[in-house]
PDB file of N, CA and C in Angstrom:
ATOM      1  N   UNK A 673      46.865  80.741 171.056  1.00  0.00           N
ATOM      2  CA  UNK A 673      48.002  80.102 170.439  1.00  0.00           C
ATOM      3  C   UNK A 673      48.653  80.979 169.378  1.00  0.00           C
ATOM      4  N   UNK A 674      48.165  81.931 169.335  1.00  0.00           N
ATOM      5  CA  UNK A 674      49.051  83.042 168.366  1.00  0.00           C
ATOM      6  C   UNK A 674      49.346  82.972 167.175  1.00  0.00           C
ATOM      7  N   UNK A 675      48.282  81.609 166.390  1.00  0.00           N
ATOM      8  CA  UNK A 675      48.789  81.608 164.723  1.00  0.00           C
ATOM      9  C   UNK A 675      49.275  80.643 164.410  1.00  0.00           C
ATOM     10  N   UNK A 676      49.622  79.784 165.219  1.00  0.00           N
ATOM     11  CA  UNK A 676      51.012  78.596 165.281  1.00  0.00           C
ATOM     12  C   UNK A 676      50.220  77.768 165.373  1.00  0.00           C
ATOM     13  N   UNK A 677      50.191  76.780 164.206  1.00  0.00           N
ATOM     14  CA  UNK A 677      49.779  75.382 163.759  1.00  0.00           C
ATOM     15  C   UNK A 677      49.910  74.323 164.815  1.00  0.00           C
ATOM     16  N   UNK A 678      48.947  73.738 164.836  1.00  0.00           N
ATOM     17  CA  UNK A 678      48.830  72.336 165.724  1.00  0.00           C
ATOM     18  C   UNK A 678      50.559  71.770 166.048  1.00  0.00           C
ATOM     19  N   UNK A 679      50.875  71.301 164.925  1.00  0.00           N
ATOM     20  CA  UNK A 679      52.730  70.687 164.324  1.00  0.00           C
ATOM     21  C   UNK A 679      53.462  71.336 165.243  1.00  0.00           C
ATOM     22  N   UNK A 680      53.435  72.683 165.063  1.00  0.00           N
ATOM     23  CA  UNK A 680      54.341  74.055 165.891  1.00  0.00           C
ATOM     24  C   UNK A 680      54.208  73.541 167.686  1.00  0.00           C
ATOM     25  N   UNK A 681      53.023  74.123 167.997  1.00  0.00           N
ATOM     26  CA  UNK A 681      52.391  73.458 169.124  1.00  0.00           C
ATOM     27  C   UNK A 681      53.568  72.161 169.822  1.00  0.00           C
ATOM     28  N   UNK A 682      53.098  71.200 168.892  1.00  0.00           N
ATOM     29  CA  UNK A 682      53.378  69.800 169.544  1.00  0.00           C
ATOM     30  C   UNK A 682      55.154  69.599 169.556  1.00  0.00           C
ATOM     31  N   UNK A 683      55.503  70.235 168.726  1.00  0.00           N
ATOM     32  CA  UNK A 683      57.259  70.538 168.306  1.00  0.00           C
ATOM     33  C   UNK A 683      57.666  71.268 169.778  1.00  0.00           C
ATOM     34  N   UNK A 684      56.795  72.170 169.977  1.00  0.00           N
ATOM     35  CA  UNK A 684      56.923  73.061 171.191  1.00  0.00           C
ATOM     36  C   UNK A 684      57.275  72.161 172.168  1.00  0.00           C
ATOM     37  N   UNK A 685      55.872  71.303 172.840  1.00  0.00           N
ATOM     38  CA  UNK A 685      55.705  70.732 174.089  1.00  0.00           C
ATOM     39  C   UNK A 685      57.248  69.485 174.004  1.00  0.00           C
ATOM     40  N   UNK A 686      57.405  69.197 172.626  1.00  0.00           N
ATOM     41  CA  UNK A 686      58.489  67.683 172.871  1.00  0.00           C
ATOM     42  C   UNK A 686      59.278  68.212 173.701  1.00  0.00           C
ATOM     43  N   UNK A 687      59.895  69.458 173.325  1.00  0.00           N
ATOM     44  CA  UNK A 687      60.836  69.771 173.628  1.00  0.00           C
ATOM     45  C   UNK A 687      61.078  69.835 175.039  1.00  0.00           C
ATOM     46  N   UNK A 688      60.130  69.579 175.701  1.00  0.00           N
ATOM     47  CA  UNK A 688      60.432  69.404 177.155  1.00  0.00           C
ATOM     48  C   UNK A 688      59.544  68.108 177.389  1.00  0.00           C
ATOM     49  N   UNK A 689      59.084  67.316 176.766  1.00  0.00           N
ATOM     50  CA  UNK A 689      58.007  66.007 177.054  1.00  0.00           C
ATOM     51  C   UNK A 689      58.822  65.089 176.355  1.00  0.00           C
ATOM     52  N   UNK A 690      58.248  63.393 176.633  1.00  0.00           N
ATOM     53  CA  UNK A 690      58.881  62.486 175.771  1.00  0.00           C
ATOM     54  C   UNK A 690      57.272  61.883 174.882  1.00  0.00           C
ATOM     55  N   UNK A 691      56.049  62.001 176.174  1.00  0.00           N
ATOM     56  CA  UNK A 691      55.067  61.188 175.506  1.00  0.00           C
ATOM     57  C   UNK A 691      54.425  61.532 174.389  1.00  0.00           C
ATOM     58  N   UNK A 692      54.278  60.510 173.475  1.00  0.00           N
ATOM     59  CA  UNK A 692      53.798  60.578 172.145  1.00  0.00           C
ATOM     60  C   UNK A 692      51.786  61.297 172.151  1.00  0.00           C
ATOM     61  N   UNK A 693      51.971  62.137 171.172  1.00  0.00           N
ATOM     62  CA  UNK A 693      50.776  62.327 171.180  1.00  0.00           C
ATOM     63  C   UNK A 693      50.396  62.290 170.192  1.00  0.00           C
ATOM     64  N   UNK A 694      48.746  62.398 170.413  1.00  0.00           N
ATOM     65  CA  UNK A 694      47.801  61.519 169.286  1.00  0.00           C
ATOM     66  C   UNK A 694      47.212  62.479 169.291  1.00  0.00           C
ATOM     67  N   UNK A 695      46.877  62.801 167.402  1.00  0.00           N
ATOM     68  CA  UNK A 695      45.745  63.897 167.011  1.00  0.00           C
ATOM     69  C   UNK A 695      44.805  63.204 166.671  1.00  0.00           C
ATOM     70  N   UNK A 696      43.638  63.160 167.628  1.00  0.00           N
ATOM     71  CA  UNK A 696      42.384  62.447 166.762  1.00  0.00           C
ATOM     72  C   UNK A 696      41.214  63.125 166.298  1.00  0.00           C
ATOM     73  N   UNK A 697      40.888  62.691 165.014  1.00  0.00           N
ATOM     74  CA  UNK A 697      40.092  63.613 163.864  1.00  0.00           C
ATOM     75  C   UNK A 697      38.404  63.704 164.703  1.00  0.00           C
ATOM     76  N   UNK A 698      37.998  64.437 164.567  1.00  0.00           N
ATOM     77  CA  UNK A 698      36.484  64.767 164.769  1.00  0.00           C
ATOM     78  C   UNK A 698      35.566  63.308 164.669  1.00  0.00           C
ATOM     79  N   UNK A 699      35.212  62.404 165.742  1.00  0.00           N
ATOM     80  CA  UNK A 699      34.479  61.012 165.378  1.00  0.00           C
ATOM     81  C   UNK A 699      35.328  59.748 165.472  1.00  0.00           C
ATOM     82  N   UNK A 700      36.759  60.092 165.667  1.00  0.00           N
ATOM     83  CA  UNK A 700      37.183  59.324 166.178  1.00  0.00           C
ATOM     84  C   UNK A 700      37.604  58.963 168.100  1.00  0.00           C
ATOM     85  N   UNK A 701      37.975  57.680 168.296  1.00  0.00           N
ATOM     86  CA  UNK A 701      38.101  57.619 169.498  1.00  0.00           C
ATOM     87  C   UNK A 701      38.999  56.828 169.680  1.00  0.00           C
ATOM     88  N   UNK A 702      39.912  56.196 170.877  1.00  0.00           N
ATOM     89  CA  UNK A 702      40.377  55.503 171.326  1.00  0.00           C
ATOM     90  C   UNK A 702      40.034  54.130 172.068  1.00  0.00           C
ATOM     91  N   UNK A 703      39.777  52.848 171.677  1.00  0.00           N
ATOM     92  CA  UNK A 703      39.342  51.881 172.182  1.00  0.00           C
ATOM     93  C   UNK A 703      40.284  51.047 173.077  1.00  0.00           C
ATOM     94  N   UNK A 704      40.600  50.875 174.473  1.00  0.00           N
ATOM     95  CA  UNK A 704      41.453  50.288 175.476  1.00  0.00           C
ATOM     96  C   UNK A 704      40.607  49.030 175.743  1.00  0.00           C
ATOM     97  N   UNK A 705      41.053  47.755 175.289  1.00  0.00           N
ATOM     98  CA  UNK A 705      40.758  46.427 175.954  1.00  0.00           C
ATOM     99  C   UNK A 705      42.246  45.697 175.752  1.00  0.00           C
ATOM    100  N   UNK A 706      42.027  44.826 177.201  1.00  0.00           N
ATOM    101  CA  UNK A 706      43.269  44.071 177.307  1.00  0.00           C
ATOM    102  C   UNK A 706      44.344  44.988 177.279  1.00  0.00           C
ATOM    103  N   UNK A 707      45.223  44.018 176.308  1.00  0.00           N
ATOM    104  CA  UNK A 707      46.590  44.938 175.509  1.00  0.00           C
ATOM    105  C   UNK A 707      46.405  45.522 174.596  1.00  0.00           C
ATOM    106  N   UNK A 708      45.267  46.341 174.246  1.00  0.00           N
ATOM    107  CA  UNK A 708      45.550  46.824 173.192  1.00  0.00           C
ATOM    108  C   UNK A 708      44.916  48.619 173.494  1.00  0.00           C
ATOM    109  N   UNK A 709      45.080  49.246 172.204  1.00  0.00           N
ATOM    110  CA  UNK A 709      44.623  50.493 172.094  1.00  0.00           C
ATOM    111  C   UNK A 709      43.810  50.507 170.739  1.00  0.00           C
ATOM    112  N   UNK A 710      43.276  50.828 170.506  1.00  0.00           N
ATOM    113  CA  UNK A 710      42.811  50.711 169.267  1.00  0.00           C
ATOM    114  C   UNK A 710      42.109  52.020 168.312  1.00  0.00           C
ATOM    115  N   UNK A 711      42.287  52.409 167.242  1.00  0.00           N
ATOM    116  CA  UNK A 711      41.650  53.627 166.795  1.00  0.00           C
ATOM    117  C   UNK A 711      40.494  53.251 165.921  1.00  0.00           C
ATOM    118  N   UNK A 712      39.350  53.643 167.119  1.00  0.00           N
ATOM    119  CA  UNK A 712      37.924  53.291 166.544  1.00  0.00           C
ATOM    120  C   UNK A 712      37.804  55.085 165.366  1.00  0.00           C
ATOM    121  N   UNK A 713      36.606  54.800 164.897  1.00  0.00           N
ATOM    122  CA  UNK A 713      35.889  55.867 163.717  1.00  0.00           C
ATOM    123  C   UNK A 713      36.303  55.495 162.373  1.00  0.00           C
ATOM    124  N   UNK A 714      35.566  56.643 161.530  1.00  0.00           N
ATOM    125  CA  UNK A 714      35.744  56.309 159.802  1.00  0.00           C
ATOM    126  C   UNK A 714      37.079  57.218 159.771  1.00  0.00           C
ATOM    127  N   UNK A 715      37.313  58.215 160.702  1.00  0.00           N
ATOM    128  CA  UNK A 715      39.047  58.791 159.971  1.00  0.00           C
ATOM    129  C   UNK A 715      40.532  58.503 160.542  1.00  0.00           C
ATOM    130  N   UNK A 716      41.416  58.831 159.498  1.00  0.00           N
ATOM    131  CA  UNK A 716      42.571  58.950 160.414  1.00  0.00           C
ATOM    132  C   UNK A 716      43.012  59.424 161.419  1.00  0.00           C
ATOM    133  N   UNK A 717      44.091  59.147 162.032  1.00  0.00           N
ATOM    134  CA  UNK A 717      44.799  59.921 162.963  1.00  0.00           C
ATOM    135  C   UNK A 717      46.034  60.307 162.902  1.00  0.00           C
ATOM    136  N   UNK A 718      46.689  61.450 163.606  1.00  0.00           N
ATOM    137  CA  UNK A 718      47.995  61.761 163.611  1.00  0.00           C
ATOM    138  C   UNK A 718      48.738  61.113 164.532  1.00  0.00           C
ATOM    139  N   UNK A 719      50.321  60.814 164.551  1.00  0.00           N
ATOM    140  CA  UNK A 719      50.621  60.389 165.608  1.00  0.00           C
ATOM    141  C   UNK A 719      52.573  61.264 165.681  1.00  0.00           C
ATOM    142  N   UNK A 720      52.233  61.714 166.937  1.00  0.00           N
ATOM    143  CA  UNK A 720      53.561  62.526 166.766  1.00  0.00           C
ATOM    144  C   UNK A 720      54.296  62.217 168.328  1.00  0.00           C
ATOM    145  N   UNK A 721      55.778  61.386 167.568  1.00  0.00           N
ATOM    146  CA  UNK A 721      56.665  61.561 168.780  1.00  0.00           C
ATOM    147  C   UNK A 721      57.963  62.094 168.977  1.00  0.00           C
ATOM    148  N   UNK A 722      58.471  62.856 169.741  1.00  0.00           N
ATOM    149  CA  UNK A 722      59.693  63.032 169.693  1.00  0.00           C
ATOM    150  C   UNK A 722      60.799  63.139 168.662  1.00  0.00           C
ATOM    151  N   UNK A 723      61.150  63.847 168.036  1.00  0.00           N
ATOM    152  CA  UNK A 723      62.427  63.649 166.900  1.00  0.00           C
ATOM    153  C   UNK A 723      61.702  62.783 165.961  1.00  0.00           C
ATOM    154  N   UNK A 724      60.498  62.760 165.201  1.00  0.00           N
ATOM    155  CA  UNK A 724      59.814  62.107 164.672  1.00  0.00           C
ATOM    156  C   UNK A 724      59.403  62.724 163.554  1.00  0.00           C
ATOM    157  N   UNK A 725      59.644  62.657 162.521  1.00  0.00           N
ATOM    158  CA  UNK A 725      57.975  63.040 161.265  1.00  0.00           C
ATOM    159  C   UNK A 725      56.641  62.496 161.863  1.00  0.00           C
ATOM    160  N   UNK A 726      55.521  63.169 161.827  1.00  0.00           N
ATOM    161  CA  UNK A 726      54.182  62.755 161.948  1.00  0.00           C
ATOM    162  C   UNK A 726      53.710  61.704 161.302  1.00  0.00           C
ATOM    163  N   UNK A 727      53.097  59.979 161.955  1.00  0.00           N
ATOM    164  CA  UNK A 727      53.068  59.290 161.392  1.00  0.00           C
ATOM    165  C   UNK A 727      51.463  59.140 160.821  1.00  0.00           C
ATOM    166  N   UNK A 728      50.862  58.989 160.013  1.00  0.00           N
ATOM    167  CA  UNK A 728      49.177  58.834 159.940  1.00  0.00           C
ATOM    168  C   UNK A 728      48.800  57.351 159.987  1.00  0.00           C
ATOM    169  N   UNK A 729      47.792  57.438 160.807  1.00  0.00           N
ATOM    170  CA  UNK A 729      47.439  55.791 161.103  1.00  0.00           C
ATOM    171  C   UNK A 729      45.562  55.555 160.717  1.00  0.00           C
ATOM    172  N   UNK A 730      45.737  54.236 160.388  1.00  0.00           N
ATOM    173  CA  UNK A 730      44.299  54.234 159.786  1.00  0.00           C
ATOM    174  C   UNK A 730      43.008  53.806 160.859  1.00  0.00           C
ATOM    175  N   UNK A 731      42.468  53.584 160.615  1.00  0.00           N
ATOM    176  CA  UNK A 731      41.107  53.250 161.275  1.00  0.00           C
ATOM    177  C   UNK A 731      41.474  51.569 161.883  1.00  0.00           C
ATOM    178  N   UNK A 732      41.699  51.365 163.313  1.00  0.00           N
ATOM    179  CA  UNK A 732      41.364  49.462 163.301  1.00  0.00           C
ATOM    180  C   UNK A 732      42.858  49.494 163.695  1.00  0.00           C
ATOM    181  N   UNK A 733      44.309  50.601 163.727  1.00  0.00           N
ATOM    182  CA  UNK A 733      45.033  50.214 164.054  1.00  0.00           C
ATOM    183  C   UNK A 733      45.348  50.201 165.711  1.00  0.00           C
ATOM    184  N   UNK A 734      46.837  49.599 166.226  1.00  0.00           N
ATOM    185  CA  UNK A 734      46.797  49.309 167.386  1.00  0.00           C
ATOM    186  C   UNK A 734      47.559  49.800 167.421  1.00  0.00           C
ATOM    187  N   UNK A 735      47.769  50.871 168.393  1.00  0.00           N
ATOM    188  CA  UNK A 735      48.925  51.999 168.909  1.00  0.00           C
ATOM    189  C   UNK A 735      49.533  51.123 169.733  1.00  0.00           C
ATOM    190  N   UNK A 736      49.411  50.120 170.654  1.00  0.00           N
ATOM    191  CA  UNK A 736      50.317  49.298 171.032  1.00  0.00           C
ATOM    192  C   UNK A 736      51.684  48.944 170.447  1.00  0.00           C
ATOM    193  N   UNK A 737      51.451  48.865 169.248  1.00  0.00           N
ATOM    194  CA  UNK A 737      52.673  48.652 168.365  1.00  0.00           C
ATOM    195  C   UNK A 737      53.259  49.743 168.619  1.00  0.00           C
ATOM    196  N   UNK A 738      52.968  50.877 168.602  1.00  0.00           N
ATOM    197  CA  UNK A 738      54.207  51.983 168.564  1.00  0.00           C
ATOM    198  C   UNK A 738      54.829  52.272 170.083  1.00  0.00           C
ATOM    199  N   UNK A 739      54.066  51.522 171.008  1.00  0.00           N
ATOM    200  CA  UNK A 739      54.745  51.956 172.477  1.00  0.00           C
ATOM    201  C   UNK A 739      55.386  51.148 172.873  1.00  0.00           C
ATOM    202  N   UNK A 740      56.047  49.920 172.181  1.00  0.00           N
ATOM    203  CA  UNK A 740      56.915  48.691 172.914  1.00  0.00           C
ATOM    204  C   UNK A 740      58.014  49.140 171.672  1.00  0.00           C
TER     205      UNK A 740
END
């Protein structure tokens, strides 16, 4: 990757992608039941979409909310 920060990276891929991606910290995971998504572990996460500032989300939230 030549030096170029995670941010750089993901700025890169929008530019030809629409789907939102998720940086998840070391111990965290993604929990799928029903409708929901959920961000299991003790840390945050990043969440980066499109023409977006990077949003940080806490532990227990539901990324569902950000895809409707």
């Amino acid at each position: 990757h030549m030096g170029e920060s995670r941010e750089i990276r993901i700025k890169e891929f929008h530019k030809f992608n629409d789907q939102i991606v998720i940086g998840l910290r070391e111990g965290s995971y993604l929990q799928t039941q029903e409708n929901n998504i959920i961000l299991k572990g003790l840390n945050t996460a990043r969440v980066f979409k499109k023409n977006c500032d990077p949003l940080e989300i806490e532990p227990e939230f539901n990324l569902i909310k950000l895809l409707n």
